[in-house]
Tab-separated table of C-alpha atoms and ligand atoms in Angstrom:
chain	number	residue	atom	x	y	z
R	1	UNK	CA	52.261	-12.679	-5.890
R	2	UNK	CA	49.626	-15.026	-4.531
R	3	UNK	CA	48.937	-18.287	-6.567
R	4	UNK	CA	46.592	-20.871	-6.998
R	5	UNK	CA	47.567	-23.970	-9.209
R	6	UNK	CA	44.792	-24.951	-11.283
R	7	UNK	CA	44.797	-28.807	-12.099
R	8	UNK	CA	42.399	-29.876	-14.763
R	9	UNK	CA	41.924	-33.379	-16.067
R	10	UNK	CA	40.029	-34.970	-18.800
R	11	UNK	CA	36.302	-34.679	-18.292
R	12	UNK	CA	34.332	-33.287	-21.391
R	13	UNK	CA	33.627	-30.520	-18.994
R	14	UNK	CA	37.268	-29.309	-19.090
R	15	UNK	CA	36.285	-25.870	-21.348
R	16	UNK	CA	34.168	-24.841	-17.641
R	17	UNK	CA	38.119	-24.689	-16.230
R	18	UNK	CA	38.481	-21.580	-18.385
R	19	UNK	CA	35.952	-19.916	-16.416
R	20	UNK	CA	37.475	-21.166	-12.993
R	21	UNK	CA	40.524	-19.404	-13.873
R	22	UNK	CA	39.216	-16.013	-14.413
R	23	UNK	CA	36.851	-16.247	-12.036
R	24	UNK	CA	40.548	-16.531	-9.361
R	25	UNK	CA	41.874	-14.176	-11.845
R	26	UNK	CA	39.736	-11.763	-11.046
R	27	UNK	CA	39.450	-12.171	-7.650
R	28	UNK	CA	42.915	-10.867	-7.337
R	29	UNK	CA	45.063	-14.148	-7.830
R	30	UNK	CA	47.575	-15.717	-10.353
R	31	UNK	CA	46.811	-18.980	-11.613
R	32	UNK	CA	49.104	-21.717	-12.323
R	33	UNK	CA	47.350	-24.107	-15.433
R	34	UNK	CA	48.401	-28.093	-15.107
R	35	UNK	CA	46.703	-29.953	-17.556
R	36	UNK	CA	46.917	-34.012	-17.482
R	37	UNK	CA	48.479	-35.283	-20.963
R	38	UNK	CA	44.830	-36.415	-21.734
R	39	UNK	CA	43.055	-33.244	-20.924
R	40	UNK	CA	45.527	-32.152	-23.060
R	41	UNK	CA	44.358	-33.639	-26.080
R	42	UNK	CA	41.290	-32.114	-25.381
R	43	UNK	CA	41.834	-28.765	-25.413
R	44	UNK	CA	45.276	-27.050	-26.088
R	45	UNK	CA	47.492	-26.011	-23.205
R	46	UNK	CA	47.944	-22.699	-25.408
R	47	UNK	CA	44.531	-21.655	-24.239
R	48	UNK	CA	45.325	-22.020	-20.800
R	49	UNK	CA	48.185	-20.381	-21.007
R	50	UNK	CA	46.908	-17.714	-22.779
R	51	UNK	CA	44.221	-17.173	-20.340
R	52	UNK	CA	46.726	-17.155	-17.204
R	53	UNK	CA	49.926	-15.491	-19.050
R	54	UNK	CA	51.922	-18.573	-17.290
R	55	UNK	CA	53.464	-21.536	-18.978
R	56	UNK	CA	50.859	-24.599	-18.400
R	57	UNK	CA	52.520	-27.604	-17.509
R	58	UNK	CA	51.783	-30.965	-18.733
R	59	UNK	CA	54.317	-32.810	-18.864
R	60	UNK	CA	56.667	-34.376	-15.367
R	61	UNK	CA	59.680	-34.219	-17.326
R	62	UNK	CA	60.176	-31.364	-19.730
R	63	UNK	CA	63.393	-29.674	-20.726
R	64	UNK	CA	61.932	-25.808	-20.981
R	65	UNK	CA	61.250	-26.030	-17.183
R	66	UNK	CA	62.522	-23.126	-15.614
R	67	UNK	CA	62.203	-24.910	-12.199
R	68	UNK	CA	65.133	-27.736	-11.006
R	69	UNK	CA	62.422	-29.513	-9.218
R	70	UNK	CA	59.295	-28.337	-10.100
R	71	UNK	CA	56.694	-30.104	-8.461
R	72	UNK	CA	58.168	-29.627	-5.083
R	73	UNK	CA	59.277	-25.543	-6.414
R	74	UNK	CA	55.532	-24.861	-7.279
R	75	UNK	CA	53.894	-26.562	-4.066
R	76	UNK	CA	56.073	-24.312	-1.835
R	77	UNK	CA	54.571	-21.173	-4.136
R	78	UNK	CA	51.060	-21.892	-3.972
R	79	UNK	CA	48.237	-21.225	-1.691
R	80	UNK	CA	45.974	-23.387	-2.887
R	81	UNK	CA	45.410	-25.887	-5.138
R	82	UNK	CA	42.362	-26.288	-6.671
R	83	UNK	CA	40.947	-29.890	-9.370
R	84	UNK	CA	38.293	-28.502	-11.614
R	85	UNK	CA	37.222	-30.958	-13.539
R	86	UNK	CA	38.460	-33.832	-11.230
R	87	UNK	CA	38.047	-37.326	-12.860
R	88	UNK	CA	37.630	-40.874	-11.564
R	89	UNK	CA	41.586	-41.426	-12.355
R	90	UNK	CA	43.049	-38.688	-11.104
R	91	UNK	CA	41.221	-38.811	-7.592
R	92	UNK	CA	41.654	-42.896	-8.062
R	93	UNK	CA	45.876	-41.656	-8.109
R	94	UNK	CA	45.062	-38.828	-5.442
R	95	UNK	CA	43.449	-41.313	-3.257
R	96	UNK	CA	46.126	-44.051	-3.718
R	97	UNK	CA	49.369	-42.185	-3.911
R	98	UNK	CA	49.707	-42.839	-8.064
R	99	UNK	CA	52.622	-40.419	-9.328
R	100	UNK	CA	52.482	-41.061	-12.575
R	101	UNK	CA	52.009	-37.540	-14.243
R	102	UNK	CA	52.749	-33.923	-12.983
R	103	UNK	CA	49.428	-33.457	-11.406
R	104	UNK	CA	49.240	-36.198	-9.586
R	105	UNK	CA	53.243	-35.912	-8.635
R	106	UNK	CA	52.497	-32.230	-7.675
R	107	UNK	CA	49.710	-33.308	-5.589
R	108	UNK	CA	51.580	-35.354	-3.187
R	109	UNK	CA	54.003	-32.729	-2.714
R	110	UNK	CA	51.484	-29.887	-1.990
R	111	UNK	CA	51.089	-28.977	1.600
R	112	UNK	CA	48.591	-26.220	1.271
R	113	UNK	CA	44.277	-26.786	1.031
R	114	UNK	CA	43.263	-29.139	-2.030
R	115	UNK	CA	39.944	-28.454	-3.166
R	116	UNK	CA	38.741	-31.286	-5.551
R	117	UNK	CA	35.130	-30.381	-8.069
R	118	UNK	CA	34.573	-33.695	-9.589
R	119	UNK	CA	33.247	-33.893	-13.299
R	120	UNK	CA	32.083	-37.788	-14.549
R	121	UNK	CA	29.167	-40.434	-14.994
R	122	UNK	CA	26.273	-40.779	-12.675
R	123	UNK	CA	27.591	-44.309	-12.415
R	124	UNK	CA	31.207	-43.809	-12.022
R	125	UNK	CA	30.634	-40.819	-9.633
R	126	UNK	CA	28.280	-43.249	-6.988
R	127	UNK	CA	30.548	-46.554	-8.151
R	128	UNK	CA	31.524	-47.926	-4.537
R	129	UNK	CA	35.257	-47.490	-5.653
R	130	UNK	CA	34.637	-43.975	-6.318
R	131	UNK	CA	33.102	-43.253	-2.843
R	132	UNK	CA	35.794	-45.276	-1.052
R	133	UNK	CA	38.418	-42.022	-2.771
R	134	UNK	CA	36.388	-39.419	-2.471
R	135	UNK	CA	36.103	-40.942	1.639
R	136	UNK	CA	40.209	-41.129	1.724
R	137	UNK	CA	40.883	-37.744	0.432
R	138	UNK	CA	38.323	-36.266	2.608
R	139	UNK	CA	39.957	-37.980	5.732
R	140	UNK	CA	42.902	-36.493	4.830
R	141	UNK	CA	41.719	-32.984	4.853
R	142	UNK	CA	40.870	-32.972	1.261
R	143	UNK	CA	37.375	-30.714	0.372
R	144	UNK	CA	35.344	-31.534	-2.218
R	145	UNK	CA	32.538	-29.085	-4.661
R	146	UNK	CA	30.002	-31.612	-5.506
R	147	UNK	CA	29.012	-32.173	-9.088
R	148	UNK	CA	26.308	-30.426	-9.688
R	149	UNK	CA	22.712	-32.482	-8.754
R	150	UNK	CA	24.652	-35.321	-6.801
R	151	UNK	CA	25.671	-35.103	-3.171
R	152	UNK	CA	28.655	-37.228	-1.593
R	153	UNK	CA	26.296	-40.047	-0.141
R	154	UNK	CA	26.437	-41.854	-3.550
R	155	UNK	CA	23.020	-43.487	-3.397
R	156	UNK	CA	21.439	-40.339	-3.929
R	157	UNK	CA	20.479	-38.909	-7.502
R	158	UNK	CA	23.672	-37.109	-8.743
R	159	UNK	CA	24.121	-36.593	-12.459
R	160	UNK	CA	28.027	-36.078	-11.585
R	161	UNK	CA	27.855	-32.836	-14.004
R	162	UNK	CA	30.853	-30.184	-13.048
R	163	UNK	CA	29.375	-27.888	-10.129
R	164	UNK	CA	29.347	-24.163	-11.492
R	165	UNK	CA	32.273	-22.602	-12.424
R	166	UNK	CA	31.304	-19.903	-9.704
R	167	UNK	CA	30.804	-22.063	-7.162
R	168	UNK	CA	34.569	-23.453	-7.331
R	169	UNK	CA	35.713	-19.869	-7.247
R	170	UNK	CA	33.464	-18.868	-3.708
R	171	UNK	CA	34.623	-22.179	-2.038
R	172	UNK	CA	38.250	-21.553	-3.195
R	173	UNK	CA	38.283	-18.281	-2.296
R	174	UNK	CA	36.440	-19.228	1.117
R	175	UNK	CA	39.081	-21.392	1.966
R	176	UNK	CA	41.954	-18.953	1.093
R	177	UNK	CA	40.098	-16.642	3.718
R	178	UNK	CA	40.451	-19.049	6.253
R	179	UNK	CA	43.650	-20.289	5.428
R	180	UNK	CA	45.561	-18.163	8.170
R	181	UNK	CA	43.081	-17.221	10.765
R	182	UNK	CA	44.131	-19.950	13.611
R	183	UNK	CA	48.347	-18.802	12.564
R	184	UNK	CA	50.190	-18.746	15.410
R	185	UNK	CA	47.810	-20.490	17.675
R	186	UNK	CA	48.264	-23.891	19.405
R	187	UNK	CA	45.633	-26.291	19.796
R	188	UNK	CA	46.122	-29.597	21.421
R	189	UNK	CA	43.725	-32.365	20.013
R	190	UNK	CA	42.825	-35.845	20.868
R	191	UNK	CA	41.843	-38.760	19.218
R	192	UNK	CA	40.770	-42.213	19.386
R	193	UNK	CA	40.341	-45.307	20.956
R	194	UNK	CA	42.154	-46.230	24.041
R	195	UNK	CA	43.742	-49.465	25.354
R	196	UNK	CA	43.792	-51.025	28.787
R	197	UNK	CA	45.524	-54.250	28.756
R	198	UNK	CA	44.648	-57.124	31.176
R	199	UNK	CA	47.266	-59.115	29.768
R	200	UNK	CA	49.853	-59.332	26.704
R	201	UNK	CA	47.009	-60.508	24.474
R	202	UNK	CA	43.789	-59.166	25.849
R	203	UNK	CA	42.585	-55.405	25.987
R	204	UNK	CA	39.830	-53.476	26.475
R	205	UNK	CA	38.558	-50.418	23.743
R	206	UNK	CA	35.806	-49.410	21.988
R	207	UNK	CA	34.958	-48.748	18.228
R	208	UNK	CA	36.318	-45.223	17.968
R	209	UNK	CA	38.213	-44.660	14.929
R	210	UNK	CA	40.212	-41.763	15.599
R	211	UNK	CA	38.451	-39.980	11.942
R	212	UNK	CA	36.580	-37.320	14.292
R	213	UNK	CA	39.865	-36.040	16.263
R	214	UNK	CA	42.131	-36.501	12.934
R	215	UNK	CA	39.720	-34.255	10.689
R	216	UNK	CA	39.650	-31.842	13.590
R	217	UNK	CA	43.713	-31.735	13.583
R	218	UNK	CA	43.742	-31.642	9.548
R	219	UNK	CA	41.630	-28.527	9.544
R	220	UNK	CA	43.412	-26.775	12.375
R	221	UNK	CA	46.469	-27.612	10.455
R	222	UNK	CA	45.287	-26.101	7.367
R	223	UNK	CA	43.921	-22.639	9.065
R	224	UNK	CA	47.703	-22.090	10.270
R	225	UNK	CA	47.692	-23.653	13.669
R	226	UNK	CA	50.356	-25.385	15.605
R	227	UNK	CA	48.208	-28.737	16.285
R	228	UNK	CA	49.683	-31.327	18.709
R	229	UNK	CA	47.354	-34.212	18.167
R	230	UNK	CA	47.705	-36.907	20.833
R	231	UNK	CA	46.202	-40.328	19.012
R	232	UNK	CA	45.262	-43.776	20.691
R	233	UNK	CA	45.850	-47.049	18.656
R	234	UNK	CA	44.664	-46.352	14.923
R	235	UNK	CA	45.454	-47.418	11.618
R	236	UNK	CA	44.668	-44.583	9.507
R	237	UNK	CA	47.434	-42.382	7.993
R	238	UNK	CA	48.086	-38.819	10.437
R	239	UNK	CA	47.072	-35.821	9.009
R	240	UNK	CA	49.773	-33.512	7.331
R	241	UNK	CA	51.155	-31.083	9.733
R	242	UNK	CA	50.425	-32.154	12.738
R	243	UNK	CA	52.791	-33.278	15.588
R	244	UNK	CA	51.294	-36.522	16.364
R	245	UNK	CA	52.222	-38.364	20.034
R	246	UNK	CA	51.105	-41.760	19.912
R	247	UNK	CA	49.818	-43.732	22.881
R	248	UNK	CA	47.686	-46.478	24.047
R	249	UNK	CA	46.197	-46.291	27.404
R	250	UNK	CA	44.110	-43.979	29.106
R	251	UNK	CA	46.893	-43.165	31.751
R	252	UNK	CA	49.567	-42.430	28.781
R	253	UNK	CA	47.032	-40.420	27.341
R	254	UNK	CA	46.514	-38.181	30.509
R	255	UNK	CA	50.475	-37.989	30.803
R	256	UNK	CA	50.706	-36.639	27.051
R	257	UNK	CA	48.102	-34.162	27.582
R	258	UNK	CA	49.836	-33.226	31.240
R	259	UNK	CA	52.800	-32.516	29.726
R	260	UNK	CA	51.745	-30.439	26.575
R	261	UNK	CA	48.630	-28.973	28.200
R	262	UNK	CA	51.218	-25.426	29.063
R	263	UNK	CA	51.660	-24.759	25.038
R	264	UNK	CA	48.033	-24.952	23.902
R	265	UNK	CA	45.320	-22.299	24.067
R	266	UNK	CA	42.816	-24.386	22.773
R	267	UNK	CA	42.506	-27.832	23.762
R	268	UNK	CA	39.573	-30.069	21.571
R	269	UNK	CA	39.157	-33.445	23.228
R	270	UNK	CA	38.212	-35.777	20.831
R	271	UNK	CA	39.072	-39.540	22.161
R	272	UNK	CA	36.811	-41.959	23.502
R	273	UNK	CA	38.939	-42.860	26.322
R	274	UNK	CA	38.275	-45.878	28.202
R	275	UNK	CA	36.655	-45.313	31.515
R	276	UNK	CA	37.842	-48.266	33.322
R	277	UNK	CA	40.848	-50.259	33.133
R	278	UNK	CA	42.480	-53.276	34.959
R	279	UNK	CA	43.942	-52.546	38.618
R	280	UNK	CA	47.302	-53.808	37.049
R	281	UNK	CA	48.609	-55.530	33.527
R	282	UNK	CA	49.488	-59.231	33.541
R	283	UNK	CA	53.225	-59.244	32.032
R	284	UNK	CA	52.153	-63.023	31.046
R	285	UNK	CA	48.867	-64.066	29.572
R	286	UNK	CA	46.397	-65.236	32.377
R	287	UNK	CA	44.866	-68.689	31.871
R	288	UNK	CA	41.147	-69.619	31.606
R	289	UNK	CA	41.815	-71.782	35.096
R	290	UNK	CA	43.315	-68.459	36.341
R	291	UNK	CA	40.514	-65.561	35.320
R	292	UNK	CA	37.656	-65.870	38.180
R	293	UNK	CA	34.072	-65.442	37.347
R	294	UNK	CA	34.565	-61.575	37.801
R	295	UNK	CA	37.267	-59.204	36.418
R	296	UNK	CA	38.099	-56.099	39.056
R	297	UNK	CA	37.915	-52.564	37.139
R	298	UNK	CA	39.194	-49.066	38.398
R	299	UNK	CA	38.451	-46.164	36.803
R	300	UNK	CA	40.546	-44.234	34.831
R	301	UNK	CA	41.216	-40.663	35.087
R	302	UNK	CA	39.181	-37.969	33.368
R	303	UNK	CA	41.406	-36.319	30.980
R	304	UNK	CA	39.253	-33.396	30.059
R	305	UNK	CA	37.353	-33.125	34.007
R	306	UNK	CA	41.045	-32.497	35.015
R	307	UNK	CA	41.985	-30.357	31.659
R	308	UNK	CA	38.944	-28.579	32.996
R	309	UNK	CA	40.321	-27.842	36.761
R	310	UNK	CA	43.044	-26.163	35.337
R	311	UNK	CA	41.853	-24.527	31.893
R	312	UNK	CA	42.697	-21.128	32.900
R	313	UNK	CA	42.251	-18.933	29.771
R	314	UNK	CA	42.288	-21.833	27.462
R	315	UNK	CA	39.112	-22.740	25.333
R	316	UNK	CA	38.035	-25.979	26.197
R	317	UNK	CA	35.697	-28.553	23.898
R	318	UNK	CA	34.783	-31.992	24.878
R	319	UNK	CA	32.700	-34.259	23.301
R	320	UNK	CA	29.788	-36.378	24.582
R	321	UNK	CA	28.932	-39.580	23.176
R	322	UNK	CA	25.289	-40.752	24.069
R	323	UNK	CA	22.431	-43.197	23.164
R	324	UNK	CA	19.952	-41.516	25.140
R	325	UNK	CA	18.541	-37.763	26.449
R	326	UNK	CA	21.432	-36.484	24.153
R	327	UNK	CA	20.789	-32.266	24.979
R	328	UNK	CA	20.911	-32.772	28.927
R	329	UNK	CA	23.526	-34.970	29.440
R	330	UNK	CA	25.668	-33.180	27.089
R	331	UNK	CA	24.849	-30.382	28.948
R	332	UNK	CA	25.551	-31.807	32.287
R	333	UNK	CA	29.048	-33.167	30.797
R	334	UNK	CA	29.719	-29.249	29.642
R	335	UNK	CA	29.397	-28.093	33.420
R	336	UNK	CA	30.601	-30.452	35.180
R	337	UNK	CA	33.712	-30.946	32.808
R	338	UNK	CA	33.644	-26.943	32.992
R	339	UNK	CA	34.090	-26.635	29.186
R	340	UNK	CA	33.120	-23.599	26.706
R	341	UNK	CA	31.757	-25.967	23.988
R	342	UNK	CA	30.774	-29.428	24.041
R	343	UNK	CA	29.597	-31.783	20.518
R	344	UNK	CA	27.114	-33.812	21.192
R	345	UNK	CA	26.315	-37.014	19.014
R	346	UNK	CA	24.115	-40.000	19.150
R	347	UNK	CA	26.307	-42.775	18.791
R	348	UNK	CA	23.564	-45.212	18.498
R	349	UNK	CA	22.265	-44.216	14.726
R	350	UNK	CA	23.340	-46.208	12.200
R	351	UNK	CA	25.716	-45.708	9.827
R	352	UNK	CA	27.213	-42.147	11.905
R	353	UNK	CA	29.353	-41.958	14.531
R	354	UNK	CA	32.036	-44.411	15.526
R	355	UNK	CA	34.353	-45.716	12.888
R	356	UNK	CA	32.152	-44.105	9.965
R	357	UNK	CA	33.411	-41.516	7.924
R	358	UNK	CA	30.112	-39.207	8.689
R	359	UNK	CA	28.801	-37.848	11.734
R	360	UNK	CA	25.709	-35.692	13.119
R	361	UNK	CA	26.216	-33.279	16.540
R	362	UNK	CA	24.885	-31.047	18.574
R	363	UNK	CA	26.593	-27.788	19.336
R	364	UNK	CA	26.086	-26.296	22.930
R	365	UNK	CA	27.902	-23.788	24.655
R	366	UNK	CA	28.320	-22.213	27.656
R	367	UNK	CA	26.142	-18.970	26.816
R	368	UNK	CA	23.354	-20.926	25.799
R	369	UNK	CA	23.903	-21.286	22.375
R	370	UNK	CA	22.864	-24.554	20.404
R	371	UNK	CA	23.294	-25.655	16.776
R	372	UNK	CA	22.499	-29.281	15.401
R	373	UNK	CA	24.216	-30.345	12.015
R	374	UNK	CA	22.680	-32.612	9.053
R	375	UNK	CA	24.876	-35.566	8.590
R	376	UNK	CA	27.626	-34.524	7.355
R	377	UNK	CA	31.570	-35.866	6.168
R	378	UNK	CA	33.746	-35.691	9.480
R	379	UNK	CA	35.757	-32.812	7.709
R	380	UNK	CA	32.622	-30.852	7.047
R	381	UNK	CA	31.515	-31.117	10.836
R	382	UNK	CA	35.278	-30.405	11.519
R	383	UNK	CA	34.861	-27.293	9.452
R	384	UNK	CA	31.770	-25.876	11.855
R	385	UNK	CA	32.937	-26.875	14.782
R	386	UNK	CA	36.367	-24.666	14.533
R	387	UNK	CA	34.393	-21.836	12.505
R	388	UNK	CA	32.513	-21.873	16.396
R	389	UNK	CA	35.548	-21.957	18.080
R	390	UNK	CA	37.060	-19.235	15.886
R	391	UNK	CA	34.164	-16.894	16.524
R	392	UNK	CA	34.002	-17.674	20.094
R	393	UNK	CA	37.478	-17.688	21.574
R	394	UNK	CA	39.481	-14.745	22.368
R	395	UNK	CA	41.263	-13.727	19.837
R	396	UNK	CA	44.627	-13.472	20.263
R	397	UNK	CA	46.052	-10.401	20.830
Q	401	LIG	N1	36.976	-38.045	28.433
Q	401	LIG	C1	38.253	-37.931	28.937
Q	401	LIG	N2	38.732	-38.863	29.821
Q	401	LIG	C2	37.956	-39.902	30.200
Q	401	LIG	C3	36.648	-40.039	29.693
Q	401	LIG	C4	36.179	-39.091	28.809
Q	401	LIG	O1	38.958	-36.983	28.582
Q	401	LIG	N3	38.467	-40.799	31.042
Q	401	LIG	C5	36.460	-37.009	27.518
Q	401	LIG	C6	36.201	-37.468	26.099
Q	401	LIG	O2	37.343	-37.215	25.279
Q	401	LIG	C7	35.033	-36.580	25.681
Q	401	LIG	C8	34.297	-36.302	26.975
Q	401	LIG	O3	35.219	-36.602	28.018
Q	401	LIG	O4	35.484	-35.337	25.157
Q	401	LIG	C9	33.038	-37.075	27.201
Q	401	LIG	O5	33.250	-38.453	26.999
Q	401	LIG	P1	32.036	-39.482	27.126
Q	401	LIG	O6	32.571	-40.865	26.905
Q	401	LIG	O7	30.875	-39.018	26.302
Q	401	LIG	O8	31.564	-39.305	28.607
Q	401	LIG	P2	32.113	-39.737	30.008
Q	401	LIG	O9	32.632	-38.520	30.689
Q	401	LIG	O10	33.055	-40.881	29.872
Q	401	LIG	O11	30.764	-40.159	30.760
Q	401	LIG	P3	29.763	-41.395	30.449
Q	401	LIG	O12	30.614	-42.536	29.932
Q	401	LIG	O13	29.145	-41.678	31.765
Q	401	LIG	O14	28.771	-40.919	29.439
């Protein structure tokens, strides 16, 4: 029997969780209560259980379990699990990794969609601290119901109230929807910066921060898809289930996608790839006396141009970073490149873009078709962009 695990912490909102429940419950699913010990004291785990007809756990360590290892037992039966009300501690532990009660101990060992409605103070909810979390778990995949008048940019007015019990259930059940529909697909992402090296100590790059291609990869992962993500040099954590090939410089880069290009049918090119690099690597660092007035470049080659040459039936997305006359030279990128979608963003607006954890595109296709976002979280965009894909591409026979 499908199941979603229901975690509910201790926000005065916590009787609203009752209605979350039978709102999955009557959508066709079993629900699994976990209560934190201080939602506990609440509201009595009886209810919950009541409500459910399953045991609610509270407690990490508790002799009646009927599982050896529970945490791990229960993430393995889920589909989904689902925080409604979410406090400032328990996405605070989410965030950081805290196992310090079952929730937050069954969290890290869930591998399935987390879907996070958080319930607290105006002042808490838009406290930089509190943004900085919500900003982690997104990264990692993590979706979020805002509270009810706030949105995620924390300087906005938000009263941090518990979105509507109704609205948890439609996104939850959205997501369950989606959960299989790229299964037994492959789809071969990149991300990030690149590095050319003139010497041991000196490189060139640019600001990319690999968020764009890793929230791409996170939300392929979680629709059911095979997702080899090939990453340059970045320091944030890989999203779950993806096979990750790490590499630094344009020409490794190429060679990864080369080799893996075969096993994918849709290939989403992500990285900001250097276009030049040095004609060769010093193996020893060049002295100032050494360097010239002028360093010699040579271009690079053009991952997706050539990923284009040889697409075949594969569907093909690029992305085109721009200051200026955004639409057209996106447009001239998408033919030339020979792609069937290409993401367009203005990388000079503030605050969007390179290394932020928001971002603001352009969709264009190949038939003509064009559709421009609101600034939105990097998984959000994520989230359109491969609902596009989905619609467009063949669908696998
Ligand atoms: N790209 C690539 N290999 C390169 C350069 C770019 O695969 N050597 C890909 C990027 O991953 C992106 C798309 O091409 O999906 C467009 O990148 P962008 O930097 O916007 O454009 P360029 O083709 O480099 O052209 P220009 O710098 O002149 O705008």
């Amino acid at each position: 029997m499908p199941v979603i695990a229901l975690g509910v912490s201790s926000s005065i909102s916590v009787y609203k969780a009752c209605e979350v429940l039978r709102g999955f419950q009557k959508a066709g699913w079993a629900v699994q209560p976990i209560l934190t010990p201080n939602a506990a004291r609440l509201v009595s785990p009886f209810l919950f259980s009541t409500l459910s007809g399953r045991r609610t756990i509270v407690e990490t360590f508790d002799e009646d379990q009927e599982w050896s290892v529970a945490h791990v037992a229960l993430a393995k039966e889920i589909d989904l699990l689902v925080v409604a009300p979410a406090t400032a501690n328990i996405l605070a532990k989410f965030a950081h990794g805290v196992a310090d009660d079952f929730l937050s101990t069954f969290y890290l060992a869930v591998r399935k969609p987390v879907l996070i409605a958080p319930a607290m103070n105006t002042a808490m909810w838009r406290h930089s601290q509190t943004c900085a979390n919500v900003g982690r778990l997104r990264a990692r995949g993590v979706e979020f119901v805002e509270p009810a008048s706030g949105y995620l940019a924390c300087g906005e007015e938000g009263e941090g109230r518990l979105a509507d019990p109704a609205l948890i259930v439609e996104r939850g059940l959205e997501i369950l929807r989606r959960g299989h529909s790229l299964s037994g697909r492959t789809v071969l992402i990149t991300a990030g910066p690149t590095r050319e090296y003139l010497d041991p100590i000196r490189y060139l790059s640019n600001r990319s921060s690999g968020r764009m291609g890793f929230a791409l990869a996170a939300e392929a992962a979680a629709r059911g898809a095979r997702v080899i993500l090939v990453c340059g040099p970045t320091p944030l954590d890989p999203p779950p289930g993806a096979e990750l090939v790490r590499v630094v410089t344009a020409a490794e880069m190429a060679a990864a996608v080369r080799a893996r290009f075969d096993d994918a049918e849709i290939v989403v090119m992500a990285a900001a790839v250097a276009d030049f690099t040095f004609p060769a690597a010093a193996a020893r660092k060049i002295k100032k006396s050494e360097m010239g007035e002028s360093i010699a470049l040579v271009p690079t080659v053009d991952i997706l141009k050539e990923a284009g040459a040889r697409k075949a039936g594969r569907y093909l997305v690029g992305f085109a970073a721009e200051t200026e006359d955004l639409r057209r030279r996106a447009l001239l990128k998408l033919k030339e490149k020979n792609l069937d979608l290409i993401v367009a963003n203005d990388v000079s607006a503030e605050g969007i873009g390179f290394d932020s954890d928001f971002n603001k595109a352009v969709l264009l296709d190949t038939d003509g078709g064009e559709a421009e976002t609101p600034v939105l979280s990097k998984s959000e965009l994520s989230r359109i962009i491969w609902n596009h894909i989905e619609s467009h591409a063949v669908p696998k026979s």
